[in-house]
Tab-separated table of C-alpha atoms in Angstrom:
chain	number	residue	atom	x	y	z
A	1	LEU	CA	7.944	5.656	13.115
A	2	SER	CA	10.736	3.242	13.500
A	3	LEU	CA	9.872	2.738	17.175
A	4	ASP	CA	6.162	2.119	16.367
A	5	PHE	CA	7.115	-0.239	13.644
A	6	TYR	CA	9.407	-1.971	16.340
A	7	THR	CA	6.675	-2.391	18.760
A	8	GLY	CA	4.778	-4.446	16.148
A	9	VAL	CA	7.772	-6.569	15.515
A	10	LEU	CA	8.007	-7.399	19.163
A	11	PHE	CA	4.450	-7.984	19.542
A	12	ALA	CA	4.500	-10.441	16.583
A	13	VAL	CA	7.359	-12.316	18.057
A	14	GLU	CA	5.664	-12.589	21.373
A	15	ARG	CA	2.528	-13.845	19.576
A	16	ALA	CA	4.437	-16.491	17.646
A	17	SER	CA	6.463	-17.484	20.671
A	18	LYS	CA	2.966	-18.451	22.372
A	19	ARG	CA	2.459	-20.643	19.458
A	20	SER	CA	5.572	-22.639	20.334
A	21	VAL	CA	7.685	-21.250	17.751
A	22	GLN	CA	11.060	-20.603	18.950
A	23	ILE	CA	12.850	-17.397	17.992
A	24	GLU	CA	15.885	-15.588	18.503
A	25	VAL	CA	15.780	-11.909	17.761
A	26	LYS	CA	18.664	-9.448	17.079
A	27	THR	CA	18.008	-5.825	16.819
A	28	TYR	CA	20.430	-3.412	15.457
A	29	ASP	CA	20.176	0.534	15.314
A	30	THR	CA	21.604	1.613	12.250
A	31	GLY	CA	21.251	5.352	13.268
A	32	ASN	CA	20.474	6.048	9.509
A	33	ASP	CA	24.199	5.648	8.992
A	34	LYS	CA	25.817	3.405	6.318
A	35	TYR	CA	29.071	3.358	8.199
A	36	GLN	CA	27.173	1.971	11.174
A	37	ILE	CA	25.641	-0.712	8.823
A	38	LYS	CA	29.226	-1.732	7.513
A	39	LYS	CA	30.365	-2.112	11.158
A	40	PHE	CA	27.687	-4.643	11.644
A	41	ILE	CA	28.561	-6.352	8.375
A	42	ASP	CA	32.231	-6.353	8.959
A	43	ALA	CA	31.752	-7.924	12.344
A	44	LYS	CA	29.966	-10.838	10.805
A	45	THR	CA	27.153	-10.490	13.268
A	46	LEU	CA	24.403	-10.946	10.567
A	47	ASN	CA	25.936	-13.912	8.765
A	48	ASP	CA	24.155	-16.531	10.733
A	49	LEU	CA	20.674	-15.187	10.504
A	50	ASP	CA	17.681	-16.866	8.732
A	51	LEU	CA	16.149	-13.405	7.814
A	52	LEU	CA	16.794	-9.756	7.941
A	53	ILE	CA	13.852	-7.198	8.104
A	54	GLY	CA	14.968	-3.787	7.206
A	55	PRO	CA	16.746	-1.307	7.287
A	56	LEU	CA	13.496	0.808	7.060
A	57	ILE	CA	14.995	3.487	4.644
A	58	PRO	CA	15.340	2.274	1.144
A	59	SER	CA	18.801	3.724	0.614
A	60	ASN	CA	20.123	1.878	3.628
A	61	PHE	CA	18.373	-1.203	2.717
A	62	ASP	CA	19.899	-1.206	-0.786
A	63	PHE	CA	23.406	-0.636	0.702
A	64	MET	CA	22.992	-3.540	2.982
A	65	SER	CA	21.458	-5.811	0.163
A	66	ASN	CA	24.503	-5.012	-2.160
A	67	GLN	CA	26.867	-6.656	0.653
A	68	PRO	CA	28.250	-10.097	-0.877
A	69	SER	CA	28.508	-11.676	2.519
A	70	LEU	CA	24.758	-11.226	2.872
A	71	LYS	CA	23.620	-12.422	-0.620
A	72	ASN	CA	22.329	-15.782	0.654
A	73	ILE	CA	20.243	-14.276	3.592
A	74	TYR	CA	16.630	-13.332	3.073
A	75	LYS	CA	16.109	-9.748	3.330
A	76	ILE	CA	12.491	-8.011	3.554
A	77	ALA	CA	12.127	-4.329	2.666
A	78	PRO	CA	9.266	-3.707	5.121
A	79	LEU	CA	7.582	-0.329	5.007
A	80	SER	CA	8.498	2.367	2.328
A	81	THR	CA	6.485	2.730	-0.853
A	82	ARG	CA	9.711	3.550	-2.626
A	83	SER	CA	11.050	0.786	-4.527
A	84	VAL	CA	14.355	-0.891	-3.412
A	85	GLU	CA	16.858	-2.672	-5.764
A	86	PHE	CA	15.725	-6.247	-6.668
A	87	ARG	CA	18.737	-8.297	-5.838
A	88	LYS	CA	18.880	-12.133	-4.996
A	89	ASN	CA	16.879	-12.971	-1.954
A	90	VAL	CA	15.379	-9.362	-1.562
A	91	PHE	CA	11.711	-9.482	-0.841
A	92	GLN	CA	9.934	-6.250	-1.497
A	93	SER	CA	6.818	-6.503	0.835
A	94	VAL	CA	5.077	-3.232	-0.540
A	95	THR	CA	3.084	-3.863	-3.685
A	96	SER	CA	4.361	-1.933	-6.442
A	97	GLU	CA	2.491	1.017	-8.079
A	98	ASN	CA	2.209	-0.771	-11.403
A	99	ASP	CA	0.600	-3.878	-9.713
A	100	PHE	CA	-1.844	-1.430	-7.985
A	101	ARG	CA	-2.806	0.163	-11.243
A	102	ASN	CA	-3.328	-3.316	-12.903
A	103	LYS	CA	-5.525	-4.397	-10.336
A	104	LEU	CA	-7.787	-1.488	-10.529
A	105	TYR	CA	-7.807	-1.739	-14.364
A	106	GLU	CA	-9.077	-5.248	-14.175
A	107	TYR	CA	-11.800	-4.192	-11.494
A	108	LEU	CA	-12.855	-1.085	-13.501
A	109	GLU	CA	-13.356	-3.245	-16.649
A	110	THR	CA	-15.939	-5.272	-14.940
A	111	LYS	CA	-17.725	-2.315	-13.439
A	112	LEU	CA	-17.638	0.419	-16.052
A	113	ASP	CA	-19.381	0.392	-19.540
A	114	SER	CA	-20.678	2.675	-22.193
A	115	THR	CA	-23.884	3.405	-20.336
A	116	GLN	CA	-21.869	5.497	-17.636
A	117	ASN	CA	-20.485	8.819	-18.157
A	118	ILE	CA	-16.796	8.374	-17.582
A	119	ILE	CA	-14.292	11.322	-16.744
A	120	ILE	CA	-10.684	10.873	-16.602
A	121	VAL	CA	-8.806	13.506	-14.496
A	122	ALA	CA	-5.038	13.321	-14.944
A	123	ASP	CA	-2.062	16.074	-14.643
A	124	HIS	CA	0.797	16.159	-16.765
A	125	LEU	CA	2.893	13.626	-14.824
A	126	ASN	CA	0.178	11.085	-15.393
A	127	ARG	CA	-0.407	11.312	-19.158
A	128	ARG	CA	0.650	7.704	-19.592
A	129	ILE	CA	-2.017	6.608	-17.386
A	130	GLU	CA	-4.601	8.808	-18.954
A	131	LYS	CA	-3.706	6.956	-22.412
A	132	GLU	CA	-3.864	3.586	-20.837
A	133	LEU	CA	-7.302	4.320	-19.381
A	134	GLN	CA	-8.554	6.014	-22.587
A	135	ALA	CA	-7.690	2.845	-24.462
A	136	ARG	CA	-9.782	0.808	-22.042
A	137	PHE	CA	-12.749	3.285	-22.090
A	138	PRO	CA	-12.501	5.092	-25.349
A	139	TRP	CA	-15.788	6.965	-24.762
A	140	ALA	CA	-14.417	8.583	-21.658
A	141	ILE	CA	-14.155	12.415	-21.392
A	142	LYS	CA	-10.812	13.791	-20.408
A	143	ILE	CA	-10.229	16.952	-18.057
A	144	ARG	CA	-6.802	18.365	-17.663
A	145	PRO	CA	-6.414	20.679	-14.848
A	146	GLU	CA	-5.144	24.313	-15.061
A	147	LYS	CA	-1.483	24.776	-14.396
A	148	ALA	CA	-1.997	25.602	-10.565
A	149	ASP	CA	-3.592	22.124	-10.204
A	150	TYR	CA	-7.066	23.410	-10.121
A	151	ILE	CA	-10.251	22.329	-11.981
A	152	ILE	CA	-12.686	25.091	-13.138
A	153	PRO	CA	-16.205	24.351	-11.596
A	154	GLU	CA	-17.934	25.520	-14.839
A	155	LEU	CA	-16.159	22.783	-16.726
A	156	VAL	CA	-17.029	20.055	-14.100
A	157	ASP	CA	-20.593	21.049	-14.112
A	158	SER	CA	-20.991	21.109	-17.791
A	159	LEU	CA	-19.377	17.418	-18.369
A	160	LEU	CA	-21.457	15.792	-15.550
A	161	ILE	CA	-24.788	14.220	-16.373
A	162	ASP	CA	-27.902	14.044	-14.503
A	163	SER	CA	-29.583	11.017	-16.295
A	164	ILE	CA	-26.757	8.378	-15.801
A	165	PRO	CA	-24.118	7.465	-13.309
A	166	ASN	CA	-20.906	9.727	-13.328
A	167	LYS	CA	-17.634	7.801	-12.841
A	168	VAL	CA	-14.628	9.882	-12.272
A	169	ILE	CA	-10.998	8.467	-12.329
A	170	LEU	CA	-8.440	10.814	-10.707
A	171	GLU	CA	-4.672	10.368	-11.565
A	172	THR	CA	-2.557	12.567	-9.559
A	173	GLN	CA	-0.157	12.630	-6.609
A	174	SER	CA	-0.465	16.414	-6.133
A	175	PHE	CA	-2.471	17.326	-3.031
A	176	PRO	CA	-3.791	20.605	-4.382
A	177	LEU	CA	-5.339	18.764	-7.408
A	178	ILE	CA	-6.856	16.156	-5.164
A	179	ALA	CA	-8.305	18.683	-2.892
A	180	SER	CA	-9.747	20.553	-5.880
A	181	ALA	CA	-11.110	17.606	-7.631
A	182	ILE	CA	-12.909	16.153	-4.609
A	183	SER	CA	-14.277	19.433	-3.681
A	184	GLN	CA	-15.854	20.106	-7.054
A	185	PHE	CA	-17.132	16.642	-7.534
A	186	ASN	CA	-18.558	16.441	-4.192
A	187	ALA	CA	-20.435	19.779	-4.818
A	188	GLN	CA	-21.838	18.130	-7.967
A	189	ASN	CA	-22.889	14.881	-6.237
A	190	THR	CA	-26.683	15.544	-5.514
A	191	GLN	CA	-29.825	13.699	-5.471
A	192	ASP	CA	-29.950	14.246	-9.211
A	193	ARG	CA	-26.287	13.565	-10.050
A	194	ASP	CA	-24.688	10.394	-8.962
A	195	VAL	CA	-20.814	10.949	-8.871
A	196	GLN	CA	-18.344	8.076	-7.665
A	197	LEU	CA	-14.636	8.670	-7.569
A	198	PHE	CA	-11.817	6.118	-8.254
A	199	THR	CA	-8.117	6.226	-8.412
A	200	THR	CA	-5.711	3.513	-9.909
A	201	TYR	CA	-3.004	4.520	-7.250
A	202	ARG	CA	-3.526	6.198	-3.727
A	203	SER	CA	-0.506	7.927	-2.814
A	204	ASN	CA	0.411	9.294	0.514
A	205	ALA	CA	-1.036	12.701	-0.530
A	206	TYR	CA	-4.580	11.269	0.317
A	207	ASP	CA	-3.364	10.930	4.012
A	208	ASN	CA	-3.515	14.745	4.404
A	209	ASP	CA	-5.839	15.489	7.404
A	210	ASN	CA	-7.661	18.184	5.455
A	211	LEU	CA	-9.329	15.626	3.283
A	212	SER	CA	-12.689	14.824	4.844
A	213	ARG	CA	-13.566	11.152	5.458
A	214	LYS	CA	-17.180	12.075	5.066
A	215	VAL	CA	-16.721	13.603	1.755
A	216	LEU	CA	-14.650	10.666	0.410
A	217	GLY	CA	-17.331	8.468	1.797
A	218	SER	CA	-20.132	10.344	-0.152
A	219	LEU	CA	-18.258	9.967	-3.215
A	220	TYR	CA	-17.576	6.177	-2.662
A	221	PHE	CA	-13.916	6.701	-3.259
A	222	THR	CA	-12.430	3.381	-4.534
A	223	TYR	CA	-8.917	2.344	-4.852
A	224	PRO	CA	-6.301	-0.481	-4.643
A	225	ALA	CA	-4.173	-0.799	-1.482
A	226	GLY	CA	-1.769	-3.072	0.030
A	227	SER	CA	-3.226	-2.813	3.440
A	228	LYS	CA	-6.535	-1.727	4.979
A	229	PRO	CA	-7.118	0.413	8.044
A	230	LEU	CA	-7.368	-1.181	11.373
A	231	ASP	CA	-10.655	0.395	12.313
A	232	ARG	CA	-11.419	-1.642	15.467
A	233	PRO	CA	-12.938	-0.696	18.953
A	234	ILE	CA	-10.678	-0.594	21.927
A	235	ASP	CA	-12.143	-3.661	23.232
A	236	ASP	CA	-11.079	-5.692	20.173
A	237	PRO	CA	-8.876	-8.523	21.423
A	238	PHE	CA	-5.730	-7.479	19.070
A	239	VAL	CA	-6.075	-3.749	19.931
A	240	LYS	CA	-6.656	-4.613	23.614
A	241	SER	CA	-3.696	-6.755	23.832
A	242	TYR	CA	-1.456	-4.196	22.168
A	243	ILE	CA	-2.750	-1.509	24.652
A	244	ASN	CA	-1.949	-3.799	27.622
A	245	ARG	CA	1.607	-4.438	26.266
A	246	PHE	CA	2.532	-0.999	24.919
A	247	GLY	CA	-0.079	1.567	26.728
A	248	LYS	CA	-1.835	2.879	23.527
A	249	PRO	CA	-3.512	1.442	20.484
A	250	PRO	CA	-1.466	0.424	17.530
A	251	ASN	CA	-1.024	2.801	14.737
A	252	LYS	CA	-0.626	1.564	11.035
A	253	GLU	CA	3.150	1.425	11.317
A	254	ALA	CA	2.898	-0.870	14.469
A	255	VAL	CA	0.269	-3.005	12.707
A	256	ARG	CA	2.597	-3.261	9.584
A	257	GLY	CA	5.521	-4.227	11.695
A	258	TYR	CA	3.350	-7.044	13.443
A	259	ASP	CA	1.988	-8.303	9.976
A	260	ILE	CA	5.414	-8.542	8.223
A	261	THR	CA	7.109	-10.039	11.239
A	262	LEU	CA	4.391	-12.707	11.934
A	263	ASP	CA	4.083	-13.644	8.292
A	264	ALA	CA	7.872	-14.280	7.785
A	265	VAL	CA	8.163	-16.064	11.216
A	266	LEU	CA	5.221	-18.337	10.438
A	267	ARG	CA	6.431	-18.901	6.611
A	268	ILE	CA	9.800	-20.128	7.904
A	269	ALA	CA	8.250	-22.152	10.795
A	270	VAL	CA	5.874	-24.050	8.269
A	271	SER	CA	8.238	-24.115	5.176
A	272	LYS	CA	11.720	-24.012	6.757
A	273	ASP	CA	12.632	-21.540	4.212
A	274	LEU	CA	11.219	-18.258	3.096
A	275	LYS	CA	11.412	-19.173	-0.700
A	276	ASN	CA	9.734	-22.581	-0.145
A	277	SER	CA	6.971	-20.716	1.598
A	278	LEU	CA	5.771	-19.150	-1.675
A	279	ASP	CA	3.869	-22.543	-2.313
A	280	LEU	CA	1.580	-21.543	0.654
A	281	GLY	CA	-0.016	-18.794	-1.497
A	282	GLU	CA	-1.527	-15.645	-0.142
A	283	THR	CA	-1.505	-14.992	3.676
A	284	GLN	CA	-3.403	-12.379	5.543
A	285	TYR	CA	-3.066	-10.862	8.944
A	286	GLU	CA	-4.560	-7.865	10.775
A	287	SER	CA	-4.444	-5.468	7.938
A	288	SER	CA	-1.930	-6.670	5.308
A	289	ARG	CA	-1.841	-9.312	2.687
A	290	PHE	CA	1.166	-11.164	1.295
A	291	LEU	CA	1.443	-12.929	-2.132
A	292	TYR	CA	5.133	-13.101	-3.035
A	293	ARG	CA	6.183	-13.783	-6.711
A	294	GLU	CA	9.557	-14.535	-7.758
A	295	ASN	CA	11.388	-12.377	-10.331
A	296	SER	CA	13.803	-13.594	-12.983
A	297	ASN	CA	16.893	-12.598	-10.767
A	298	GLU	CA	15.687	-14.440	-7.738
A	299	SER	CA	14.233	-11.544	-5.980
A	300	PHE	CA	10.428	-11.383	-4.786
A	301	ILE	CA	7.753	-8.896	-5.155
A	302	ASN	CA	4.539	-8.792	-2.978
A	303	GLN	CA	1.403	-8.608	-5.111
A	304	GLY	CA	-1.127	-9.082	-2.408
A	305	HIS	CA	-3.732	-6.174	-2.413
A	306	TYR	CA	-7.133	-5.108	-1.381
A	307	ILE	CA	-9.718	-3.086	-3.398
A	308	LEU	CA	-11.183	-0.643	-0.748
A	309	GLN	CA	-14.075	1.767	-0.975
A	310	HIS	CA	-15.093	4.648	1.530
A	311	ASP	CA	-18.706	4.184	2.427
A	312	GLY	CA	-19.904	7.036	4.893
A	313	TYR	CA	-17.235	7.057	7.572
A	314	ASP	CA	-16.148	3.481	6.851
A	315	ILE	CA	-13.664	1.956	4.577
A	316	ILE	CA	-14.637	-1.410	3.381
A	317	GLU	CA	-13.211	-4.014	1.119
A	318	ILE	CA	-14.759	-4.835	-2.210
A	319	LYS	CA	-14.634	-8.570	-2.717
A	320	ASP	CA	-16.291	-9.050	-6.107
């Protein structure tokens, strides 16, 4: 994962250099060892940098960002969905779970109404989300799964309606419940019954290879995300150039490394300072968006997002 991310970093630096941006890059292998990080810090090799990207692991990033000698250097947490400590000049590049949920709440409030049959499926860890959804859609029906994260087929069948659209909002990070719910609702999605699936937070559990992209497409699965898949052919210029450089197509970690690095480099090149670049507004690259907002303690959070929807085998962006 780290090497894939690093190829994206290198590719971004090379692309920026071709635009006449002069960049000096220093790479440090932490070995996932805080003692090694401390050695780099004590040697004062990081003190003259404009920007630090990483470490990739949140606990290592927090250790580094807590060092007094680095407090005035901008530090980007690049990859993990786990939140880092918000300290001065820390940029959390991964959009937060709460921001994702709020964005889909806004979207759902424009798309759902009382003429539709709305069903909320939430496990015991998501009762707060269930309550928030119920407040927005008081006519919605609730389904609470069995203890084994299983939904009874007869219950699903009895609650879905033939004559009106059925909108299902699934709130869980449990793969067994995700698999059970998708299977049950897809079985009910027929010519006579229209079923669409949403979630306010798509966790990594949805990346399981056992989830069929075709099934998600038949349910028009809709969710918020900080990045969109790079579903492009081999002859796409970006993909082709990456293959020529590294011998294989870029995966999502490589594209993430590219997007974060190019965004940071160009922000500094244009605004001379990462904080000043907030005035540029939202930026977008190959698969990621960045819209940084300042917190009260001089830290920053990315609020860039997409609303994505499965449609057949494709994943498309919903722009309205």
